[in-house]
XYZ file of C-alpha atoms in Angstrom:
301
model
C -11.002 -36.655 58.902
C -14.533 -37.227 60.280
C -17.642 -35.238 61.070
C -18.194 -34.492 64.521
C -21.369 -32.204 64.625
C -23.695 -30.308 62.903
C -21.591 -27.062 63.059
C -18.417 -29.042 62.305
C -19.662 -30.181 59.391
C -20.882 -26.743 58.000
C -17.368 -25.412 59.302
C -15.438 -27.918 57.071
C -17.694 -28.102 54.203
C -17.094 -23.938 54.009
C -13.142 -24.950 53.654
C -14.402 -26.962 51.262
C -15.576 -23.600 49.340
C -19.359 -25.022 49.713
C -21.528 -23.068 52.095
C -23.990 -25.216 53.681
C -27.532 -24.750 55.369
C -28.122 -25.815 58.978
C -30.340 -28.088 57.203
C -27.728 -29.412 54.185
C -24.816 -30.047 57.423
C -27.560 -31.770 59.549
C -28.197 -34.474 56.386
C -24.592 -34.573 55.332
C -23.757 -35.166 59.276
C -26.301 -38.206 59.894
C -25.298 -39.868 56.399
C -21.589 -39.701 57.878
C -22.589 -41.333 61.291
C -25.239 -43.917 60.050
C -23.639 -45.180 56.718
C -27.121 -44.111 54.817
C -27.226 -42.555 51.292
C -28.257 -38.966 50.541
C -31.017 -38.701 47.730
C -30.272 -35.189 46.586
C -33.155 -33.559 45.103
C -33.706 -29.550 43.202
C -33.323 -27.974 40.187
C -29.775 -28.327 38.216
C -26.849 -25.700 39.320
C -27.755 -25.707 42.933
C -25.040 -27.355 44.302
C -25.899 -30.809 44.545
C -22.971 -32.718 42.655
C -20.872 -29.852 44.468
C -22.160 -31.281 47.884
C -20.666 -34.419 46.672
C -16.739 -32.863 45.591
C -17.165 -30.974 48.889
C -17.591 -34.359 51.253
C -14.787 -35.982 49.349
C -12.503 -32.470 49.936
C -13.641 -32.320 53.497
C -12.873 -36.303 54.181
C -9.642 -37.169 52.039
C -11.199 -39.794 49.601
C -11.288 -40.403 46.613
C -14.505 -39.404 44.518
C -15.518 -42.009 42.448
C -18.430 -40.870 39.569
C -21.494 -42.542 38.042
C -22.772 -40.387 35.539
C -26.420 -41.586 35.021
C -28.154 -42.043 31.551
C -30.996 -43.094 29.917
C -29.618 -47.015 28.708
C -27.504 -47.530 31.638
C -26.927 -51.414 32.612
C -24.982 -53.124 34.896
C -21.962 -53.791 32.067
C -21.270 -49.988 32.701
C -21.928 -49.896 36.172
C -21.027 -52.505 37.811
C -18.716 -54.816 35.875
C -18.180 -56.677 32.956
C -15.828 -59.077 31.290
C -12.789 -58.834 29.684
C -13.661 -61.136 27.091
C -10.262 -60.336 25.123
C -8.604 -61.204 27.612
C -9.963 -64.428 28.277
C -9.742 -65.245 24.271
C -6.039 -64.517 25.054
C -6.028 -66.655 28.047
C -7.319 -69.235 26.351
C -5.243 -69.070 23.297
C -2.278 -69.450 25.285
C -3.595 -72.462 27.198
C -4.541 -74.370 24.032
C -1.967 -77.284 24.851
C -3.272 -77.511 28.551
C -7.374 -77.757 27.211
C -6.277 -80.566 24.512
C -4.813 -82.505 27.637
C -7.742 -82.361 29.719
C -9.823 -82.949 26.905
C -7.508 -85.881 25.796
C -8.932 -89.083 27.217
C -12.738 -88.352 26.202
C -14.778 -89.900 24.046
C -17.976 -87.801 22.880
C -18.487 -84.222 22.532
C -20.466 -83.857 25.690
C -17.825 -85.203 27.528
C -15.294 -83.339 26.586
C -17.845 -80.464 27.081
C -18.104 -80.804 30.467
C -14.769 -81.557 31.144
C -13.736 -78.212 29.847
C -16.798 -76.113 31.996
C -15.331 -77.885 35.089
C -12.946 -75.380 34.286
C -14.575 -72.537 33.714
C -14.475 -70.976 37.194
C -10.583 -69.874 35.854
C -11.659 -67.844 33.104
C -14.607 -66.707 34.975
C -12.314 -65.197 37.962
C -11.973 -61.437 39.330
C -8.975 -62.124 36.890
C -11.176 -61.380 34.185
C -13.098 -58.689 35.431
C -13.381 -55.094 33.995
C -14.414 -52.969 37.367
C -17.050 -50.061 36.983
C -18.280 -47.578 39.215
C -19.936 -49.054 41.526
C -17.828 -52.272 42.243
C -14.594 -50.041 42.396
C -16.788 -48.156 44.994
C -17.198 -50.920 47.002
C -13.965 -52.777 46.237
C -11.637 -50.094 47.404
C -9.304 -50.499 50.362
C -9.763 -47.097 51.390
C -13.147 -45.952 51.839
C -14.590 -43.638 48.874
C -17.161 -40.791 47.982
C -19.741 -42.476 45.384
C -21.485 -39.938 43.565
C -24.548 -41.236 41.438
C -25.338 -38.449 39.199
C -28.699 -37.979 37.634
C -30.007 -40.704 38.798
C -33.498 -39.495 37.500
C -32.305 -39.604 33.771
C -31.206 -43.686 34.167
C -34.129 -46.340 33.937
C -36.547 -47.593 36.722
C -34.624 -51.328 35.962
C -31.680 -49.748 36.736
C -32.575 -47.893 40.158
C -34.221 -51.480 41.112
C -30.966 -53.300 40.258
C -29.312 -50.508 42.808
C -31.206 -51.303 45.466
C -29.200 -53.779 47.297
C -26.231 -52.143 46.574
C -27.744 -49.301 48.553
C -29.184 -50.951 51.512
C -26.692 -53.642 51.914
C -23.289 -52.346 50.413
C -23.295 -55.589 48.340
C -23.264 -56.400 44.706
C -24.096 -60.096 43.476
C -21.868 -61.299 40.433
C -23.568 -64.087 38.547
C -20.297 -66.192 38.606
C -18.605 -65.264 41.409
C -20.857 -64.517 43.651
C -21.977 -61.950 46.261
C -19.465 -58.964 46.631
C -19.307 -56.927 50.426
C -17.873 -53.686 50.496
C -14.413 -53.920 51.931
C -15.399 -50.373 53.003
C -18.615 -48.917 53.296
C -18.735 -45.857 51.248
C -20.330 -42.008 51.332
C -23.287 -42.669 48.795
C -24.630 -39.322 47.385
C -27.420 -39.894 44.730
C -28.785 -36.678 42.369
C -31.639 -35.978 40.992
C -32.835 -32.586 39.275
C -36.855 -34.247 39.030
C -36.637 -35.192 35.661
C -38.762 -38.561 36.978
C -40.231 -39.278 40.200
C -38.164 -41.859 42.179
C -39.395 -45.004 43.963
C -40.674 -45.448 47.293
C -38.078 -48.104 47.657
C -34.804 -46.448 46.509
C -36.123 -43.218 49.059
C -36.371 -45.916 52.223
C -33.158 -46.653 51.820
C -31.634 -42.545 51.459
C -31.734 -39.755 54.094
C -33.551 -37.198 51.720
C -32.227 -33.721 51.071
C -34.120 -31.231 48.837
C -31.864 -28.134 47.999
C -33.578 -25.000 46.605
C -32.314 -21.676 44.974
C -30.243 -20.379 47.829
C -32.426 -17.038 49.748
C -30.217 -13.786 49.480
C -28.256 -13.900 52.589
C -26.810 -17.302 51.457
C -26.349 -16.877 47.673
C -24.763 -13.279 48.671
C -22.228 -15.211 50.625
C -21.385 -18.239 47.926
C -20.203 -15.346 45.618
C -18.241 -13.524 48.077
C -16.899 -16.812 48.978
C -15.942 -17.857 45.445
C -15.681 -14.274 43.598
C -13.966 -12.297 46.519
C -12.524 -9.585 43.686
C -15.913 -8.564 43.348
C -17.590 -5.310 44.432
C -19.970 -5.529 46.931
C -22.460 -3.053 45.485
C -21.867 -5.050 42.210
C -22.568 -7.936 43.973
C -26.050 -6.859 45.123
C -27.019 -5.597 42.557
C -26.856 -9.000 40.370
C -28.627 -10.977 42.791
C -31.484 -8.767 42.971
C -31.449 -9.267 39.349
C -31.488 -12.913 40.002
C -33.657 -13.174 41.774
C -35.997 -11.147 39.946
C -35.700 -13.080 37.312
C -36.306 -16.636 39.159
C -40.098 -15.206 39.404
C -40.651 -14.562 35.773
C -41.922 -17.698 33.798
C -39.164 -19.191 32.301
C -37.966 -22.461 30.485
C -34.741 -22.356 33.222
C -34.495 -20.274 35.404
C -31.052 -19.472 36.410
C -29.624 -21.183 39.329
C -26.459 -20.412 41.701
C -23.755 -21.173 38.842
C -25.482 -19.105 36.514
C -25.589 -16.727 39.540
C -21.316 -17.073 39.694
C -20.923 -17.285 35.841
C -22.920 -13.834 35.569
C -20.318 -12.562 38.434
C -17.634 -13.828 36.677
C -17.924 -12.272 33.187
C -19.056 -8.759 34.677
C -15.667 -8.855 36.604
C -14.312 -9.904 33.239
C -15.869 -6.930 31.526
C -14.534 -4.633 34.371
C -18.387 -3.768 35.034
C -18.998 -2.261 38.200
C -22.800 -1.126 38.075
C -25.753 -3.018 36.203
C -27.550 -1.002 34.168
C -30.324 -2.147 31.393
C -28.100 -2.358 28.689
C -25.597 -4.098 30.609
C -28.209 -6.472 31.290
C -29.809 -6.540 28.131
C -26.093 -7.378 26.627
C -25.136 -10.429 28.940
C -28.101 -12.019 29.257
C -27.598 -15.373 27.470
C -24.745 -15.827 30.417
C -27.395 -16.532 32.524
C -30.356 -17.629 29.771
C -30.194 -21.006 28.113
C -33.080 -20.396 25.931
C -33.869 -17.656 23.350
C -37.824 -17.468 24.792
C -36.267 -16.981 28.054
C -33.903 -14.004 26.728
C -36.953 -12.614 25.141
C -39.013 -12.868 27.572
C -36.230 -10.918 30.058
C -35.769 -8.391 27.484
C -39.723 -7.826 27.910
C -39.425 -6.798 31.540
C -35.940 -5.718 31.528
C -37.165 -1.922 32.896
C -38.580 -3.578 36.190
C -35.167 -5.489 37.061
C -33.112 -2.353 38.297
C-alpha cells in the first residue's frame, strides 16, 4: 500500500483508528514521496508515537522501535559484537590458529599472522543487529520509530545524522552499510531539549498540539463509540478547561480517552463535581495538579 494524496492519506490513517489534520496527512504524505524523516514535536499523549503505529498499519510493515534514553550509544543502537560467540569460534578453531601460527618465529610474527585473519571473526557473522541496522538491513522496507529522541544525548543525535540523511551506517570493521530499503523514519520529541539545526535539515518538521474540540470530539467517538454523546461533551469541556489552569501536566488526548474509558466503566452518564472531584487522578499525574483542580472544580461544569 502507498500514499497517493493528501486526502488519501488522512482516509487511510482514519482506518488506521488515528484521525489526522490536513496538516499531520500533508507531512506524513511528503515524507512517503520524498524518503525524508518526520521530526515529531508536542507535548506527551498527543499522538505522536501513535502517528508512527498508524503509518506502519496503513503501509503493511513492520514497526521497528528505538526507545531513546539518556546513555544511549551505538552498542544499543546500532550493533555490537557477539563476543561469545567469537570466544566460541575461536575455541573451536584452536587446531587451525596453531597451524597458521606454526612456522613463526617471534611473537610479533605470529601476531600478525593471526590479525591477517581477523576479518573472519570480525564478519556480519558476528554481529548482534540493533535498531537501527535491522532498520536498514531489512529486505522489506520498515517503519523506524525513534522515540524520545530529546531524552538521548547530543553525541548520540550527531552519530544519527548520516544515518538520517544518507540511509547509511559505517561499521568500523566492515565498513559502510546502505539500506537495502529505505525506510519511513519518524523521530519524537516531547521538548524535553532543544534539537540541532542539523538533525532538523535533514526532517520534514511536524509540531502536533492538544487536538481543538471538533477533532478531539471525534478521536473519542472514533475509539470509545459506546459512549454517550452528551457524556462525551461534557468531558472535553472539562478538558479543556482544565488545559488552561496552571498545571505540572496538563492532560493530553490519552488522558482525554482514559477519563472516557473509566466513566463508561463506572456506568457514569453525566459529570457532576463530585464525579469529577472523585476521578481526577485518571487524568492528574501530580497531587499539586489534583489540588489545584479541586480549587476550581465549581467553574468546570
Amino acid at each position: 500500500m502507498k500514499y497517493t494524496s493528501i486526502n488519501h492519506t488522512v482516509e487511510q490513517l482514519e482506518k488506521a483508528s488515528y484521525i489526522a489534520s490536513k496538516e499531520i496527512a500533508t507531512v506524513v504524505f511528503l515524507a512517503f514521496v520524498t524518503h525524508k524523516p518526520i521530526l515529531i514535536e508536542g507535548p506527551a499523549g498527543v499522538g505522536k508515537t501513535e502517528l508512527a503505529k498508524a503509518v506502519a498499519f496503513n503501509l503493511k510493515r513492520q514497526l521497528i522501535r528505538l526507545q531513546c534514553y539518556e546513555g544511549l550509544d551505538e552498542a544499543k543502537a546500532l550493533y555490537e559484537w557477539e563476543y561469545a560467540k567469537q570466544l566460541l569460534y575461536t575455541q573451536i578453531v584452536k587446531e587451525k590458529i596453531h597451524h597458521i601460527i606454526n612456522d613463526t618465529h617471534s611473537l610479533p610474527e605470529a601476531v600478525e599472522r593471526i590479525a591477517e585473519q581477523e576479518d573472519a571473526f570480525f564478519s556480519e557473522r558476528f554481529i548482534q543487529s540493533r535498531p537501527l541496522l535491522e532498520a536498514i538491513s531489512s529486505p522489506e522496507p520498515v517503519v523506524l520509530l525513534i522515540d524520545e529522541i530529546d531524552k538521548s544525548d547530543p553525541e548520540f543525535e550527531a552519530f544519527l545524522l548520516e544515518l538520517l540523511s544518507d540511509f547509511q551506517v559505517s561499521i568500523p570493521e566492515i565498513g559502510t552499510r546502505k539500506a537495502v530499503n529505505i525506510p519511513f523514519v519518524v523521530l519524537t520529541s516531547n521538548n524535553y531539549r532543544d534539537m540541532s539545526d542539523a538533525l532538523k535539515r535533514r526532517c520534514l518538521h511536524l509540531y502536533i498540539d492538544y487536538p481543538d474540540k471538533t477533532l478531539e470530539t471525534k478521536i473519542v467517538r472514533l475509539k470509545m463509540p459506546e459512549i454517550d454523546q452528551k457524556l462525551t461533551d461534557q468531558l472535553i469541556d472539562v478538558i479543556r478547561q482544565i488545559r488552561t489552569l496552571d498545571l505540572k501536566k496538563h492532560p493530553c488526548i490519552s488522558e482525554t480517552l482514559d477519563w472516557a474509558k473509566s466513566l463508561v466503566a463506572l456506568n457514569i452518564n453525566t459529570l457532576s463535581h463530585q464525579v469529577i472531584r472523585d476521578t481526577l487522578n485518571v487524568i492528574c499525574k501530580y497531587k499539586s495538579d489534583v489540588d489545584c483542580v479541586k480549587e476550581k472544580i465549581q467553574s468546570l461544569c
